[in-house]
Coordinates of C-alpha atoms in Angstrom, one line a residue:
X1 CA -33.7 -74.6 74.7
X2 CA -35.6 -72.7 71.8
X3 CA -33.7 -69.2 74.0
X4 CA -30.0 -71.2 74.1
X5 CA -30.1 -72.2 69.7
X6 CA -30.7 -68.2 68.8
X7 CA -27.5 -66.9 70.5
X8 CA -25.3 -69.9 69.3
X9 CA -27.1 -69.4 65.7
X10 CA -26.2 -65.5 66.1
X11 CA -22.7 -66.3 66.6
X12 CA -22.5 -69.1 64.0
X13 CA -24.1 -66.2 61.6
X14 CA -21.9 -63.4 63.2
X15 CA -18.9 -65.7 62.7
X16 CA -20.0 -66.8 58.8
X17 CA -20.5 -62.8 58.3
X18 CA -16.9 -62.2 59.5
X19 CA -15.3 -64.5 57.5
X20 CA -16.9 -63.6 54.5
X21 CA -16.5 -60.0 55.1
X22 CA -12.6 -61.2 55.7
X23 CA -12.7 -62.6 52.4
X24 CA -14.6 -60.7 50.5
X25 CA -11.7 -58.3 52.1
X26 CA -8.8 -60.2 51.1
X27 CA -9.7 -60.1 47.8
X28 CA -11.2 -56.7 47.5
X29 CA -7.5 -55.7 48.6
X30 CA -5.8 -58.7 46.3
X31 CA -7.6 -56.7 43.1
X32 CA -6.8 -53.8 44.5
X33 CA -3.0 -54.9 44.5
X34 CA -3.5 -56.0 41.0
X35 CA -5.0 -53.2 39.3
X36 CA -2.7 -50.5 41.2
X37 CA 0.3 -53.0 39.4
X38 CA -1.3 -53.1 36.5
X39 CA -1.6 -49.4 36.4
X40 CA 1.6 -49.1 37.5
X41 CA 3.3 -50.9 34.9
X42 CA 2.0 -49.2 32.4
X43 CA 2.3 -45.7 34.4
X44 CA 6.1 -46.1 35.1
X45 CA 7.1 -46.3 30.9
X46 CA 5.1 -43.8 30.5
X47 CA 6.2 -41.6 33.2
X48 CA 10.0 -42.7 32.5
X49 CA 9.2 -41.6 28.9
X50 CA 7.3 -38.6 29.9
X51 CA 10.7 -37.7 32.2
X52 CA 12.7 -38.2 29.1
X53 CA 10.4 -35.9 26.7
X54 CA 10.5 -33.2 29.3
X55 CA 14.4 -33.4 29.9
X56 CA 14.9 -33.3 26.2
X57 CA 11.9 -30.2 25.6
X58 CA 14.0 -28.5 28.3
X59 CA 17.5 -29.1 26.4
X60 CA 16.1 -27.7 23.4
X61 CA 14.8 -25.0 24.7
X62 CA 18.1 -24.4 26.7
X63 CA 19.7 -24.6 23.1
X64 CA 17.5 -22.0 21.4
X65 CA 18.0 -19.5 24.2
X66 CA 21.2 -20.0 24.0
X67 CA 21.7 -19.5 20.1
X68 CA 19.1 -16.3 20.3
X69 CA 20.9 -14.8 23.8
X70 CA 23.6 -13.0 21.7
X71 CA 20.7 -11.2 20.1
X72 CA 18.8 -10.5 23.4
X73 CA 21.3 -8.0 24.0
X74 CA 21.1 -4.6 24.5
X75 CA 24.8 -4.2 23.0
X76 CA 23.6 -4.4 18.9
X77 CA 20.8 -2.2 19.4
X78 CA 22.9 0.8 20.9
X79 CA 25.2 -0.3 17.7
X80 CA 22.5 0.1 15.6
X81 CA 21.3 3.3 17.1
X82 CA 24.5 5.0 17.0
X83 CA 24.9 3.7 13.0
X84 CA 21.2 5.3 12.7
X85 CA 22.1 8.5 14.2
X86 CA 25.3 8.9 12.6
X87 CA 22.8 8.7 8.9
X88 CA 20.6 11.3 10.6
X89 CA 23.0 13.9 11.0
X90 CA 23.6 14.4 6.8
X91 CA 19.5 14.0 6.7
X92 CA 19.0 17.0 9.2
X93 CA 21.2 19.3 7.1
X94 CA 19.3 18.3 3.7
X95 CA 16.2 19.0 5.6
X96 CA 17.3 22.6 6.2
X97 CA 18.3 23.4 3.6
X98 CA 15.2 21.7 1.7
X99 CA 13.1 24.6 1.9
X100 CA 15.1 27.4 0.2
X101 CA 16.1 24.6 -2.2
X102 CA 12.6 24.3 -3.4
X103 CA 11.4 28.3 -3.3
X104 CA 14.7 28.4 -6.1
X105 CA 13.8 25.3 -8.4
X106 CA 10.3 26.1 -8.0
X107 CA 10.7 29.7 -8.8
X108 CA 13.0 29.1 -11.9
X109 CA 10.0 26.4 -13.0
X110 CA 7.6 29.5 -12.5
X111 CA 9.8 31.4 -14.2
X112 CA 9.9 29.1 -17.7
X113 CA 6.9 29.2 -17.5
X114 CA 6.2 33.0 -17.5
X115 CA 8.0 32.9 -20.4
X116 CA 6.7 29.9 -22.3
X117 CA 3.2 31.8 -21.7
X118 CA 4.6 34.9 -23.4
X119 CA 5.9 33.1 -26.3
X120 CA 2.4 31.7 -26.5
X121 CA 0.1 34.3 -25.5
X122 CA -1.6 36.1 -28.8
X123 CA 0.1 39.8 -26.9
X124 CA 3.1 38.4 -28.6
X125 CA 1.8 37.8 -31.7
X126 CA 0.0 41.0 -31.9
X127 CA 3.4 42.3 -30.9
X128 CA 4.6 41.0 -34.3
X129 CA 2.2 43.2 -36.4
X130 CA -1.0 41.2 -36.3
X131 CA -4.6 42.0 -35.0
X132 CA -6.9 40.6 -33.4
X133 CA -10.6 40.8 -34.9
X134 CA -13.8 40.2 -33.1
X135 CA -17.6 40.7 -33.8
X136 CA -19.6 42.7 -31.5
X137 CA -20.9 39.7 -29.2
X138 CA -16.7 39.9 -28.9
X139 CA -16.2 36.3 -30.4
X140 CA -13.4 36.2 -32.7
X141 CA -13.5 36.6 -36.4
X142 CA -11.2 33.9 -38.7
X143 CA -12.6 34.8 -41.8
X144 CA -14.0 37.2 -43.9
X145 CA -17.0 34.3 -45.1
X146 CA -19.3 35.2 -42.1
X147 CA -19.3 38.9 -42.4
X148 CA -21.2 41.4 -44.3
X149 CA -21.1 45.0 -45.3
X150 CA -21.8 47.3 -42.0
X151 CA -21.2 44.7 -39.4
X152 CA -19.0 46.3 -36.7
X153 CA -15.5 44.6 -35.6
X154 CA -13.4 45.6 -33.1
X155 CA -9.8 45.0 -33.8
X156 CA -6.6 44.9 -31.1
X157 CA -3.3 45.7 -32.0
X158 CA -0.1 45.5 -29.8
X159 CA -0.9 48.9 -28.7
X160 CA -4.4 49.3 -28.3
X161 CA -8.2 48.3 -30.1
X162 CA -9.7 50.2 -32.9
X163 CA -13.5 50.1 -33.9
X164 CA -14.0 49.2 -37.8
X165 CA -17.0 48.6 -39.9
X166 CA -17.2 45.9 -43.3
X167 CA -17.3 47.8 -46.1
X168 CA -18.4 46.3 -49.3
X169 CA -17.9 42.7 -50.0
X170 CA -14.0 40.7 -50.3
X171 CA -11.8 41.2 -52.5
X172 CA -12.1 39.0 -55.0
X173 CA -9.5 36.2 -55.1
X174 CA -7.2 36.6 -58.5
X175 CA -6.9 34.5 -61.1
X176 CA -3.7 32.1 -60.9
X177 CA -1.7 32.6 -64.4
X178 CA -1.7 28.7 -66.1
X179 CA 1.4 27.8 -67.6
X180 CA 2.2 27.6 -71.0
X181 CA 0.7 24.6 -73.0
X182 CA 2.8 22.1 -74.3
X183 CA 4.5 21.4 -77.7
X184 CA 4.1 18.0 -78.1
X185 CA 7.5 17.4 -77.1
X186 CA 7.2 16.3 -73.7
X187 CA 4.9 13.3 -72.7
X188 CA 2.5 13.3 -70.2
X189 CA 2.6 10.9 -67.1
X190 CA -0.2 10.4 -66.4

């Protein structure tokens, strides 16, 4: 008897397994079913409104290309190009003729100034009847103060240099005639 309960308790336990691995199945798959509608529902907004936000991304970037194709076209840059080359002609000649341009206003510059350093150079003074005096270190000499009898000088005229020698000491300066004293008649104002 003890051999005849096990098999019969076997299939009572295979048969309580079953049906609680059938329920435990129904309901796995009745959450299932739930959560995958839960997720739907909130997927499908959101995917509708993700559909939506694409379609309209897509119109406005239709609507930009559109507006900028006009300017994707080759046609104003040839314009452009032909305008540009039509300026460079005018700039090619001034280029030529840059150079001899220059060598002219550049040598008329050089040329006032050749003659502003004549008018300035001491050649045209001495030219004028003046000399040039200087020690024999060859500084020059402004004044008679520094000298003395028998130092040597050499002195340049327009037309060539001289050696001189001091000789006695300066003239001496002369007396400045004072005017005539007064009468009276006049007052003074200071």
């Amino acid at each position: 008897m003890a051999g005849a309960i096990q098999p019969r308790l076997v299939r009572q336990r295979h048969a309580e397994l079953l049906s609680r691995i059938d329920n435990l199945d129904h309901r796995a798959l009745a959450g299932l079913h739930k959560t995958t509608e839960r997720a739907r529902l909130t997927f499908d907004p959101r995917a509708a409104r993700l559909m939506g936000s694409v379609g309209q991304a897509l119109e406005r970037k239709r609507t930009q290309f559109v507006r900028l194709a006009p300017r994707l076209s080759p046609q104003p840059l040839r314009a452009e190009l032909r305008q540009l080359q039509g300026q460079l002609g005018p700039l090619t000649q001034r280029l030529a003729l840059a150079p001899d341009r220059i060598t002219v206003e550049r040598r008329q510059k050089l040329e006032q100034l050749e003659k502003l350093l004549k008018t300035l150079s001491y050649h045209s003074v001495l030219a004028r009847g003046y000399a040039l005096v200087q020690d024999e270190a060859g500084d020059v000499v402004s004044g008679a103060s520094g000298l003395k009898p028998g130092d040597a000088l050499k002195l340049t005229f327009a037309d060539g240099e001289v050696g001189a020698n001091v000789a006695g000491a300066p003239p001496l300066k002369r007396k400045t005639p004072r005017s005539p004293s007064d009468d009276g008649s006049q007052e003074s104002l200071f």
